[in-house]
Amino acid sequence: MRRDDLLDLNDVLQNPGRKLAVDLSTEFDQEAEMDLVAPLEGTLEAVSTGNLLLVTGEFKTRAVVECARCSEPLELDVTFDMDEQFDVEGVPASFGTQGFAKVVSDEPTPLFEENHLIVEALVRQGLLLAMPVQPLCAFGWDGPCPRAKAVQERAAEARGRPEFGKLSSMLQDDEESP
């Protein structure tokens, strides 16, 4: 059975110095955590040194995220580079011994099935790390944000009736007076 999300790296692993480059495009349809507007596209390259499998790549996409200040949706470009190394154990078959090289992955989430890379799992990790932690709209942290102010006012109104808020502020004024 052939799976589309697996990249066969056995030839690269059995022949150190041989390079494999592939163009990728994926949409992460089953991902609830990410809202991609455009497919994730890029190039992935793999080469074996005999002891290590080196995987590099460049990717880009467009995603919708929430502003950290006002919670409004933002559409932004996300680009990232990958530079991963995986240990290889065994002797490559091209050395004429009866050996066989295989990837040893110590990742908590499986990235390999034998010598097949689970491409979407690796690229997903890179994308999650590249997503901004606190994306901001055009108003940023410093400028007055009318959307953030409206959100704060709605939250204040939801906590209680406005007339009690006025009475509460009057009590606070009396407590501060000497």
Short mmCIF file of N, CA and C in Angstrom, two decimals, residues 1-177:
data_model
loop_
_atom_site.label_atom_id
_atom_site.label_comp_id
_atom_site.label_asym_id
_atom_site.label_seq_id
_atom_site.Cartn_x
_atom_site.Cartn_y
_atom_site.Cartn_z
N MET A 1 0.84 -1.18 0.00
CA MET A 1 0.00 0.00 0.00
C MET A 1 0.89 1.24 0.00
N ARG A 2 0.64 2.15 -0.90
CA ARG A 2 1.43 3.37 -1.03
C ARG A 2 0.66 4.53 -0.42
N ARG A 3 1.34 5.29 0.43
CA ARG A 3 0.72 6.47 1.04
C ARG A 3 1.34 7.72 0.44
N ASP A 4 0.49 8.70 0.13
CA ASP A 4 0.97 9.94 -0.49
C ASP A 4 1.76 10.82 0.48
N ASP A 5 1.53 10.65 1.78
CA ASP A 5 2.22 11.51 2.73
C ASP A 5 3.59 10.97 3.15
N LEU A 6 4.02 9.85 2.57
CA LEU A 6 5.32 9.28 2.88
C LEU A 6 6.31 9.56 1.76
N LEU A 7 7.52 9.97 2.14
CA LEU A 7 8.59 10.23 1.18
C LEU A 7 9.66 9.16 1.40
N ASP A 8 9.89 8.33 0.39
CA ASP A 8 10.85 7.24 0.48
C ASP A 8 12.27 7.79 0.43
N LEU A 9 13.00 7.67 1.54
CA LEU A 9 14.37 8.15 1.62
C LEU A 9 15.38 7.00 1.66
N ASN A 10 14.94 5.80 1.36
CA ASN A 10 15.82 4.64 1.43
C ASN A 10 17.01 4.78 0.47
N ASP A 11 16.78 5.25 -0.74
CA ASP A 11 17.87 5.41 -1.72
C ASP A 11 18.92 6.39 -1.20
N VAL A 12 18.48 7.48 -0.60
CA VAL A 12 19.39 8.48 -0.04
C VAL A 12 20.19 7.88 1.12
N LEU A 13 19.52 7.11 1.97
CA LEU A 13 20.18 6.53 3.13
C LEU A 13 21.19 5.44 2.76
N GLN A 14 20.91 4.68 1.72
CA GLN A 14 21.82 3.60 1.32
C GLN A 14 22.96 4.09 0.44
N ASN A 15 22.87 5.34 -0.02
CA ASN A 15 23.90 5.93 -0.89
C ASN A 15 24.29 7.30 -0.35
N PRO A 16 25.17 7.36 0.66
CA PRO A 16 25.55 8.66 1.24
C PRO A 16 26.06 9.62 0.16
N GLY A 17 25.65 10.86 0.27
CA GLY A 17 26.02 11.89 -0.70
C GLY A 17 24.96 12.11 -1.76
N ARG A 18 24.08 11.16 -1.95
CA ARG A 18 23.00 11.31 -2.91
C ARG A 18 21.94 12.23 -2.34
N LYS A 19 21.43 13.12 -3.15
CA LYS A 19 20.47 14.12 -2.70
C LYS A 19 19.11 13.87 -3.35
N LEU A 20 18.07 14.12 -2.58
CA LEU A 20 16.70 14.03 -3.08
C LEU A 20 16.03 15.36 -2.81
N ALA A 21 15.46 15.97 -3.83
CA ALA A 21 14.74 17.24 -3.68
C ALA A 21 13.33 17.06 -4.24
N VAL A 22 12.34 17.52 -3.48
CA VAL A 22 10.95 17.43 -3.91
C VAL A 22 10.24 18.75 -3.64
N ASP A 23 9.33 19.10 -4.53
CA ASP A 23 8.46 20.26 -4.33
C ASP A 23 7.20 19.77 -3.63
N LEU A 24 6.77 20.51 -2.64
CA LEU A 24 5.61 20.11 -1.85
C LEU A 24 4.53 21.18 -1.88
N SER A 25 3.29 20.72 -1.77
CA SER A 25 2.14 21.60 -1.61
C SER A 25 1.09 20.83 -0.82
N THR A 26 0.69 21.39 0.31
CA THR A 26 -0.31 20.74 1.14
C THR A 26 -1.21 21.79 1.77
N GLU A 27 -2.42 21.39 2.12
CA GLU A 27 -3.39 22.33 2.68
C GLU A 27 -3.74 22.06 4.13
N PHE A 28 -3.27 20.96 4.71
CA PHE A 28 -3.58 20.59 6.10
C PHE A 28 -5.08 20.66 6.35
N ASP A 29 -5.84 19.91 5.60
CA ASP A 29 -7.31 19.94 5.69
C ASP A 29 -7.84 19.55 7.06
N GLN A 30 -7.19 18.61 7.74
CA GLN A 30 -7.71 18.11 9.01
C GLN A 30 -7.21 18.90 10.22
N GLU A 31 -6.54 19.99 10.01
CA GLU A 31 -5.97 20.77 11.11
C GLU A 31 -6.97 21.80 11.62
N ALA A 32 -7.42 21.62 12.84
CA ALA A 32 -8.33 22.60 13.45
C ALA A 32 -7.55 23.78 14.02
N GLU A 33 -6.25 23.58 14.32
CA GLU A 33 -5.43 24.61 14.95
C GLU A 33 -4.98 25.69 13.97
N MET A 34 -4.99 25.37 12.68
CA MET A 34 -4.47 26.31 11.69
C MET A 34 -5.53 26.63 10.65
N ASP A 35 -5.63 27.89 10.30
CA ASP A 35 -6.55 28.34 9.27
C ASP A 35 -5.72 28.91 8.12
N LEU A 36 -5.41 28.06 7.15
CA LEU A 36 -4.58 28.48 6.02
C LEU A 36 -5.46 29.00 4.90
N VAL A 37 -5.09 30.15 4.35
CA VAL A 37 -5.81 30.75 3.24
C VAL A 37 -5.25 30.23 1.92
N ALA A 38 -3.95 29.92 1.92
CA ALA A 38 -3.27 29.40 0.73
C ALA A 38 -2.57 28.10 1.12
N PRO A 39 -2.35 27.21 0.16
CA PRO A 39 -1.62 25.97 0.48
C PRO A 39 -0.20 26.28 0.95
N LEU A 40 0.32 25.41 1.79
CA LEU A 40 1.71 25.50 2.20
C LEU A 40 2.54 24.93 1.06
N GLU A 41 3.45 25.74 0.53
CA GLU A 41 4.25 25.31 -0.61
C GLU A 41 5.72 25.52 -0.31
N GLY A 42 6.55 24.64 -0.88
CA GLY A 42 7.98 24.78 -0.69
C GLY A 42 8.74 23.60 -1.27
N THR A 43 10.03 23.58 -0.97
CA THR A 43 10.92 22.54 -1.45
C THR A 43 11.59 21.88 -0.26
N LEU A 44 11.67 20.57 -0.29
CA LEU A 44 12.32 19.79 0.75
C LEU A 44 13.47 19.02 0.12
N GLU A 45 14.65 19.08 0.76
CA GLU A 45 15.83 18.36 0.28
C GLU A 45 16.34 17.44 1.37
N ALA A 46 16.78 16.25 1.00
CA ALA A 46 17.34 15.29 1.95
C ALA A 46 18.64 14.74 1.39
N VAL A 47 19.65 14.61 2.26
CA VAL A 47 20.93 14.03 1.89
C VAL A 47 21.47 13.29 3.12
N SER A 48 22.13 12.16 2.89
CA SER A 48 22.70 11.39 3.97
C SER A 48 24.22 11.55 3.97
N THR A 49 24.79 11.67 5.16
CA THR A 49 26.25 11.71 5.29
C THR A 49 26.79 10.33 5.66
N GLY A 50 25.93 9.39 5.90
CA GLY A 50 26.31 8.07 6.38
C GLY A 50 25.92 7.92 7.84
N ASN A 51 26.18 8.95 8.64
CA ASN A 51 25.82 8.93 10.06
C ASN A 51 24.61 9.79 10.37
N LEU A 52 24.32 10.74 9.49
CA LEU A 52 23.20 11.66 9.68
C LEU A 52 22.38 11.79 8.41
N LEU A 53 21.10 12.01 8.59
CA LEU A 53 20.21 12.38 7.49
C LEU A 53 19.92 13.86 7.68
N LEU A 54 20.29 14.67 6.70
CA LEU A 54 20.07 16.11 6.75
C LEU A 54 18.86 16.44 5.90
N VAL A 55 17.88 17.11 6.49
CA VAL A 55 16.66 17.50 5.80
C VAL A 55 16.53 19.01 5.90
N THR A 56 16.48 19.69 4.76
CA THR A 56 16.34 21.14 4.72
C THR A 56 15.15 21.50 3.85
N GLY A 57 14.66 22.71 4.02
CA GLY A 57 13.54 23.14 3.20
C GLY A 57 13.20 24.60 3.42
N GLU A 58 12.47 25.14 2.45
CA GLU A 58 11.95 26.51 2.52
C GLU A 58 10.47 26.43 2.18
N PHE A 59 9.65 27.07 3.02
CA PHE A 59 8.20 26.98 2.84
C PHE A 59 7.54 28.34 3.05
N LYS A 60 6.34 28.47 2.45
CA LYS A 60 5.55 29.68 2.64
C LYS A 60 4.08 29.34 2.52
N THR A 61 3.26 30.16 3.18
CA THR A 61 1.81 30.04 3.12
C THR A 61 1.20 31.36 3.58
N ARG A 62 -0.09 31.41 3.57
CA ARG A 62 -0.83 32.58 4.08
C ARG A 62 -1.86 32.02 5.06
N ALA A 63 -1.92 32.62 6.26
CA ALA A 63 -2.78 32.10 7.31
C ALA A 63 -3.61 33.21 7.94
N VAL A 64 -4.71 32.81 8.56
CA VAL A 64 -5.55 33.72 9.33
C VAL A 64 -5.30 33.43 10.81
N VAL A 65 -4.95 34.48 11.56
CA VAL A 65 -4.71 34.36 12.99
C VAL A 65 -5.48 35.48 13.70
N GLU A 66 -5.56 35.40 15.02
CA GLU A 66 -6.25 36.43 15.80
C GLU A 66 -5.24 37.44 16.33
N CYS A 67 -5.61 38.71 16.30
CA CYS A 67 -4.79 39.75 16.91
C CYS A 67 -4.74 39.48 18.42
N ALA A 68 -3.55 39.55 18.98
CA ALA A 68 -3.38 39.27 20.41
C ALA A 68 -4.02 40.35 21.28
N ARG A 69 -4.26 41.51 20.72
CA ARG A 69 -4.81 42.60 21.51
C ARG A 69 -6.33 42.70 21.39
N CYS A 70 -6.85 42.66 20.16
CA CYS A 70 -8.28 42.91 19.98
C CYS A 70 -9.05 41.70 19.45
N SER A 71 -8.38 40.61 19.20
CA SER A 71 -9.00 39.35 18.75
C SER A 71 -9.61 39.42 17.36
N GLU A 72 -9.30 40.45 16.60
CA GLU A 72 -9.78 40.54 15.22
C GLU A 72 -8.97 39.58 14.34
N PRO A 73 -9.57 39.01 13.30
CA PRO A 73 -8.81 38.13 12.42
C PRO A 73 -7.81 38.92 11.57
N LEU A 74 -6.63 38.35 11.43
CA LEU A 74 -5.57 38.94 10.61
C LEU A 74 -5.12 37.93 9.58
N GLU A 75 -4.90 38.38 8.39
CA GLU A 75 -4.37 37.51 7.35
C GLU A 75 -2.92 37.91 7.13
N LEU A 76 -2.00 36.94 7.27
CA LEU A 76 -0.59 37.28 7.13
C LEU A 76 0.18 36.16 6.45
N ASP A 77 1.33 36.55 5.86
CA ASP A 77 2.22 35.59 5.21
C ASP A 77 3.09 34.93 6.27
N VAL A 78 3.27 33.62 6.14
CA VAL A 78 4.14 32.87 7.05
C VAL A 78 5.18 32.16 6.18
N THR A 79 6.45 32.44 6.44
CA THR A 79 7.54 31.77 5.74
C THR A 79 8.47 31.18 6.79
N PHE A 80 9.08 30.06 6.45
CA PHE A 80 10.04 29.45 7.37
C PHE A 80 10.99 28.52 6.62
N ASP A 81 12.16 28.35 7.23
CA ASP A 81 13.16 27.43 6.73
C ASP A 81 13.26 26.27 7.70
N MET A 82 13.60 25.11 7.18
CA MET A 82 13.82 23.93 8.01
C MET A 82 15.25 23.48 7.86
N ASP A 83 15.83 23.01 8.94
CA ASP A 83 17.17 22.45 8.93
C ASP A 83 17.20 21.38 10.02
N GLU A 84 16.87 20.16 9.66
CA GLU A 84 16.74 19.07 10.62
C GLU A 84 17.82 18.02 10.39
N GLN A 85 18.23 17.36 11.48
CA GLN A 85 19.21 16.28 11.41
C GLN A 85 18.65 15.08 12.16
N PHE A 86 18.78 13.91 11.55
CA PHE A 86 18.32 12.68 12.17
C PHE A 86 19.46 11.67 12.14
N ASP A 87 19.65 10.97 13.25
CA ASP A 87 20.70 9.96 13.33
C ASP A 87 20.38 8.79 12.41
N VAL A 88 21.45 8.22 11.84
CA VAL A 88 21.32 7.04 10.98
C VAL A 88 22.18 5.95 11.61
N GLU A 89 21.63 4.77 11.73
CA GLU A 89 22.40 3.65 12.25
C GLU A 89 22.50 2.57 11.20
N GLY A 90 23.55 1.79 11.29
CA GLY A 90 23.79 0.73 10.31
C GLY A 90 24.74 1.18 9.23
N VAL A 91 25.11 0.25 8.37
CA VAL A 91 26.05 0.53 7.28
C VAL A 91 25.26 0.62 5.98
N PRO A 92 25.42 1.70 5.22
CA PRO A 92 24.69 1.81 3.96
C PRO A 92 24.98 0.64 3.02
N ALA A 93 23.96 0.20 2.32
CA ALA A 93 24.08 -0.95 1.42
C ALA A 93 25.07 -0.70 0.30
N SER A 94 25.29 0.55 -0.09
CA SER A 94 26.20 0.84 -1.20
C SER A 94 27.67 0.56 -0.85
N PHE A 95 27.98 0.37 0.42
CA PHE A 95 29.35 0.07 0.82
C PHE A 95 29.71 -1.39 0.60
N GLY A 96 28.83 -2.19 0.06
CA GLY A 96 29.12 -3.57 -0.32
C GLY A 96 29.01 -4.57 0.80
N THR A 97 28.78 -4.12 2.00
CA THR A 97 28.55 -5.07 3.09
C THR A 97 27.10 -5.49 3.03
N GLN A 98 26.75 -6.43 3.78
CA GLN A 98 25.36 -6.88 3.81
C GLN A 98 24.53 -6.02 4.76
N GLY A 99 25.03 -4.81 5.04
CA GLY A 99 24.36 -3.91 5.97
C GLY A 99 23.21 -3.16 5.34
N PHE A 100 22.53 -2.43 6.22
CA PHE A 100 21.37 -1.65 5.81
C PHE A 100 21.28 -0.46 6.75
N ALA A 101 21.27 0.75 6.22
CA ALA A 101 21.16 1.95 7.03
C ALA A 101 19.71 2.30 7.25
N LYS A 102 19.40 2.76 8.47
CA LYS A 102 18.03 3.18 8.76
C LYS A 102 18.06 4.38 9.69
N VAL A 103 17.00 5.20 9.60
CA VAL A 103 16.87 6.41 10.40
C VAL A 103 16.46 6.03 11.82
N VAL A 104 17.10 6.70 12.78
CA VAL A 104 16.74 6.54 14.18
C VAL A 104 16.16 7.88 14.62
N SER A 105 14.86 7.92 14.81
CA SER A 105 14.19 9.16 15.19
C SER A 105 13.77 9.07 16.64
N ASP A 106 14.17 10.04 17.45
CA ASP A 106 13.78 10.06 18.86
C ASP A 106 12.73 11.14 19.14
N GLU A 107 11.95 11.47 18.13
CA GLU A 107 10.91 12.49 18.26
C GLU A 107 9.71 11.92 19.02
N PRO A 108 9.02 12.76 19.83
CA PRO A 108 7.83 12.27 20.53
C PRO A 108 6.68 11.91 19.58
N THR A 109 6.58 12.63 18.48
CA THR A 109 5.61 12.31 17.44
C THR A 109 6.36 11.61 16.32
N PRO A 110 5.90 10.45 15.87
CA PRO A 110 6.65 9.74 14.83
C PRO A 110 6.77 10.56 13.54
N LEU A 111 7.99 10.67 13.03
CA LEU A 111 8.25 11.36 11.77
C LEU A 111 8.66 10.39 10.67
N PHE A 112 8.93 9.15 11.05
CA PHE A 112 9.38 8.15 10.08
C PHE A 112 8.63 6.85 10.27
N GLU A 113 8.36 6.18 9.17
CA GLU A 113 7.93 4.79 9.15
C GLU A 113 9.01 4.07 8.38
N GLU A 114 9.85 3.35 9.10
CA GLU A 114 11.07 2.74 8.55
C GLU A 114 11.90 3.86 7.94
N ASN A 115 12.23 3.81 6.66
CA ASN A 115 13.02 4.87 6.02
C ASN A 115 12.16 5.81 5.19
N HIS A 116 10.90 5.91 5.55
CA HIS A 116 9.96 6.80 4.86
C HIS A 116 9.63 7.97 5.79
N LEU A 117 9.86 9.19 5.30
CA LEU A 117 9.55 10.39 6.06
C LEU A 117 8.05 10.70 5.95
N ILE A 118 7.42 10.94 7.09
CA ILE A 118 6.03 11.38 7.11
C ILE A 118 6.07 12.89 6.92
N VAL A 119 5.96 13.31 5.68
CA VAL A 119 6.22 14.70 5.27
C VAL A 119 5.33 15.69 6.01
N GLU A 120 4.04 15.43 6.05
CA GLU A 120 3.13 16.41 6.67
C GLU A 120 3.41 16.58 8.16
N ALA A 121 3.84 15.53 8.84
CA ALA A 121 4.16 15.65 10.27
C ALA A 121 5.36 16.57 10.48
N LEU A 122 6.39 16.42 9.65
CA LEU A 122 7.58 17.26 9.78
C LEU A 122 7.28 18.71 9.41
N VAL A 123 6.59 18.92 8.30
CA VAL A 123 6.28 20.28 7.85
C VAL A 123 5.31 20.96 8.81
N ARG A 124 4.39 20.20 9.37
CA ARG A 124 3.44 20.75 10.35
C ARG A 124 4.19 21.29 11.56
N GLN A 125 5.19 20.55 12.05
CA GLN A 125 5.99 21.02 13.18
C GLN A 125 6.67 22.35 12.85
N GLY A 126 7.26 22.42 11.67
CA GLY A 126 7.92 23.66 11.26
C GLY A 126 6.96 24.82 11.16
N LEU A 127 5.77 24.57 10.63
CA LEU A 127 4.77 25.63 10.50
C LEU A 127 4.29 26.11 11.87
N LEU A 128 4.04 25.20 12.78
CA LEU A 128 3.58 25.59 14.12
C LEU A 128 4.63 26.45 14.83
N LEU A 129 5.90 26.12 14.64
CA LEU A 129 6.96 26.92 15.25
C LEU A 129 7.10 28.29 14.59
N ALA A 130 6.74 28.38 13.32
CA ALA A 130 6.88 29.64 12.58
C ALA A 130 5.70 30.59 12.78
N MET A 131 4.58 30.09 13.29
CA MET A 131 3.42 30.95 13.49
C MET A 131 3.74 31.99 14.57
N PRO A 132 3.32 33.24 14.38
CA PRO A 132 3.61 34.27 15.37
C PRO A 132 2.91 33.98 16.69
N VAL A 133 3.61 34.26 17.79
CA VAL A 133 3.06 33.99 19.11
C VAL A 133 2.00 35.04 19.48
N GLN A 134 2.30 36.31 19.22
CA GLN A 134 1.36 37.38 19.51
C GLN A 134 1.22 38.28 18.28
N PRO A 135 0.47 37.83 17.27
CA PRO A 135 0.29 38.68 16.10
C PRO A 135 -0.53 39.91 16.45
N LEU A 136 -0.19 41.02 15.82
CA LEU A 136 -0.88 42.28 16.12
C LEU A 136 -1.44 42.90 14.86
N CYS A 137 -2.58 43.56 15.01
CA CYS A 137 -3.18 44.29 13.90
C CYS A 137 -2.38 45.58 13.68
N ALA A 138 -2.84 46.43 12.80
CA ALA A 138 -2.12 47.65 12.44
C ALA A 138 -1.94 48.60 13.62
N PHE A 139 -2.77 48.49 14.66
CA PHE A 139 -2.68 49.40 15.80
C PHE A 139 -1.56 49.02 16.76
N GLY A 140 -1.12 47.75 16.75
CA GLY A 140 -0.03 47.32 17.61
C GLY A 140 -0.39 47.42 19.08
N TRP A 141 0.65 47.35 19.94
CA TRP A 141 0.44 47.46 21.39
C TRP A 141 0.35 48.91 21.84
N ASP A 142 1.06 49.81 21.18
CA ASP A 142 1.19 51.17 21.68
C ASP A 142 0.07 52.11 21.25
N GLY A 143 -0.40 51.96 20.02
CA GLY A 143 -1.41 52.88 19.52
C GLY A 143 -2.79 52.59 20.07
N PRO A 144 -3.69 53.59 20.07
CA PRO A 144 -5.06 53.35 20.53
C PRO A 144 -5.80 52.47 19.52
N CYS A 145 -6.31 51.38 19.99
CA CYS A 145 -7.01 50.42 19.12
C CYS A 145 -8.51 50.52 19.40
N PRO A 146 -9.29 51.04 18.46
CA PRO A 146 -10.73 51.17 18.71
C PRO A 146 -11.41 49.81 18.88
N ARG A 147 -10.90 48.79 18.22
CA ARG A 147 -11.49 47.45 18.36
C ARG A 147 -11.24 46.90 19.77
N ALA A 148 -10.01 47.07 20.28
CA ALA A 148 -9.69 46.59 21.63
C ALA A 148 -10.53 47.33 22.67
N LYS A 149 -10.73 48.64 22.49
CA LYS A 149 -11.53 49.43 23.42
C LYS A 149 -12.98 48.93 23.42
N ALA A 150 -13.51 48.64 22.25
CA ALA A 150 -14.89 48.13 22.16
C ALA A 150 -15.01 46.78 22.85
N VAL A 151 -14.00 45.92 22.70
CA VAL A 151 -14.01 44.60 23.35
C VAL A 151 -14.00 44.79 24.87
N GLN A 152 -13.17 45.70 25.36
CA GLN A 152 -13.10 45.96 26.80
C GLN A 152 -14.42 46.51 27.33
N GLU A 153 -15.06 47.39 26.58
CA GLU A 153 -16.34 47.96 27.02
C GLU A 153 -17.43 46.89 27.06
N ARG A 154 -17.44 46.02 26.06
CA ARG A 154 -18.43 44.93 26.06
C ARG A 154 -18.20 44.00 27.25
N ALA A 155 -16.95 43.73 27.56
CA ALA A 155 -16.64 42.87 28.70
C ALA A 155 -17.07 43.52 30.00
N ALA A 156 -16.87 44.83 30.12
CA ALA A 156 -17.27 45.54 31.34
C ALA A 156 -18.78 45.52 31.50
N GLU A 157 -19.50 45.69 30.41
CA GLU A 157 -20.97 45.66 30.46
C GLU A 157 -21.48 44.27 30.81
N ALA A 158 -20.78 43.27 30.37
CA ALA A 158 -21.20 41.90 30.63
C ALA A 158 -21.04 41.53 32.10
N ARG A 159 -20.12 42.21 32.81
CA ARG A 159 -19.88 41.91 34.22
C ARG A 159 -21.02 42.40 35.12
N GLY A 160 -21.75 43.38 34.72
CA GLY A 160 -22.81 43.90 35.58
C GLY A 160 -23.55 45.03 34.90
N ARG A 161 -24.50 45.55 35.60
CA ARG A 161 -25.28 46.66 35.05
C ARG A 161 -24.45 47.94 35.11
N PRO A 162 -24.54 48.81 34.09
CA PRO A 162 -23.71 50.01 34.02
C PRO A 162 -23.90 50.96 35.20
N GLU A 163 -25.14 51.07 35.72
CA GLU A 163 -25.36 52.00 36.83
C GLU A 163 -24.61 51.57 38.09
N PHE A 164 -24.45 50.25 38.28
CA PHE A 164 -23.68 49.78 39.43
C PHE A 164 -22.20 50.07 39.22
N GLY A 165 -21.74 50.07 37.98
CA GLY A 165 -20.36 50.42 37.69
C GLY A 165 -20.08 51.87 38.07
N LYS A 166 -21.06 52.76 37.82
CA LYS A 166 -20.90 54.17 38.20
C LYS A 166 -20.86 54.32 39.72
N LEU A 167 -21.73 53.60 40.43
CA LEU A 167 -21.74 53.65 41.89
C LEU A 167 -20.42 53.11 42.45
N SER A 168 -19.93 52.07 41.85
CA SER A 168 -18.66 51.48 42.30
C SER A 168 -17.52 52.47 42.14
N SER A 169 -17.49 53.20 41.02
CA SER A 169 -16.43 54.18 40.81
C SER A 169 -16.55 55.33 41.81
N MET A 170 -17.80 55.69 42.21
CA MET A 170 -17.98 56.75 43.21
C MET A 170 -17.45 56.29 44.57
N LEU A 171 -17.66 55.02 44.90
CA LEU A 171 -17.15 54.49 46.16
C LEU A 171 -15.63 54.49 46.17
N GLN A 172 -15.03 54.15 45.05
CA GLN A 172 -13.58 54.13 44.97
C GLN A 172 -13.02 55.54 45.11
N ASP A 173 -13.70 56.53 44.57
CA ASP A 173 -13.27 57.92 44.70
C ASP A 173 -13.30 58.35 46.17
N ASP A 174 -14.36 57.94 46.92
CA ASP A 174 -14.49 58.29 48.34
C ASP A 174 -13.39 57.63 49.17
N GLU A 175 -13.03 56.40 48.85
CA GLU A 175 -11.99 55.69 49.58
C GLU A 175 -10.62 56.32 49.37
N GLU A 176 -10.38 56.90 48.22
CA GLU A 176 -9.09 57.51 47.92
C GLU A 176 -8.96 58.89 48.55
N SER A 177 -10.05 59.55 48.90
CA SER A 177 -10.01 60.89 49.51
C SER A 177 -9.51 60.80 50.94
#
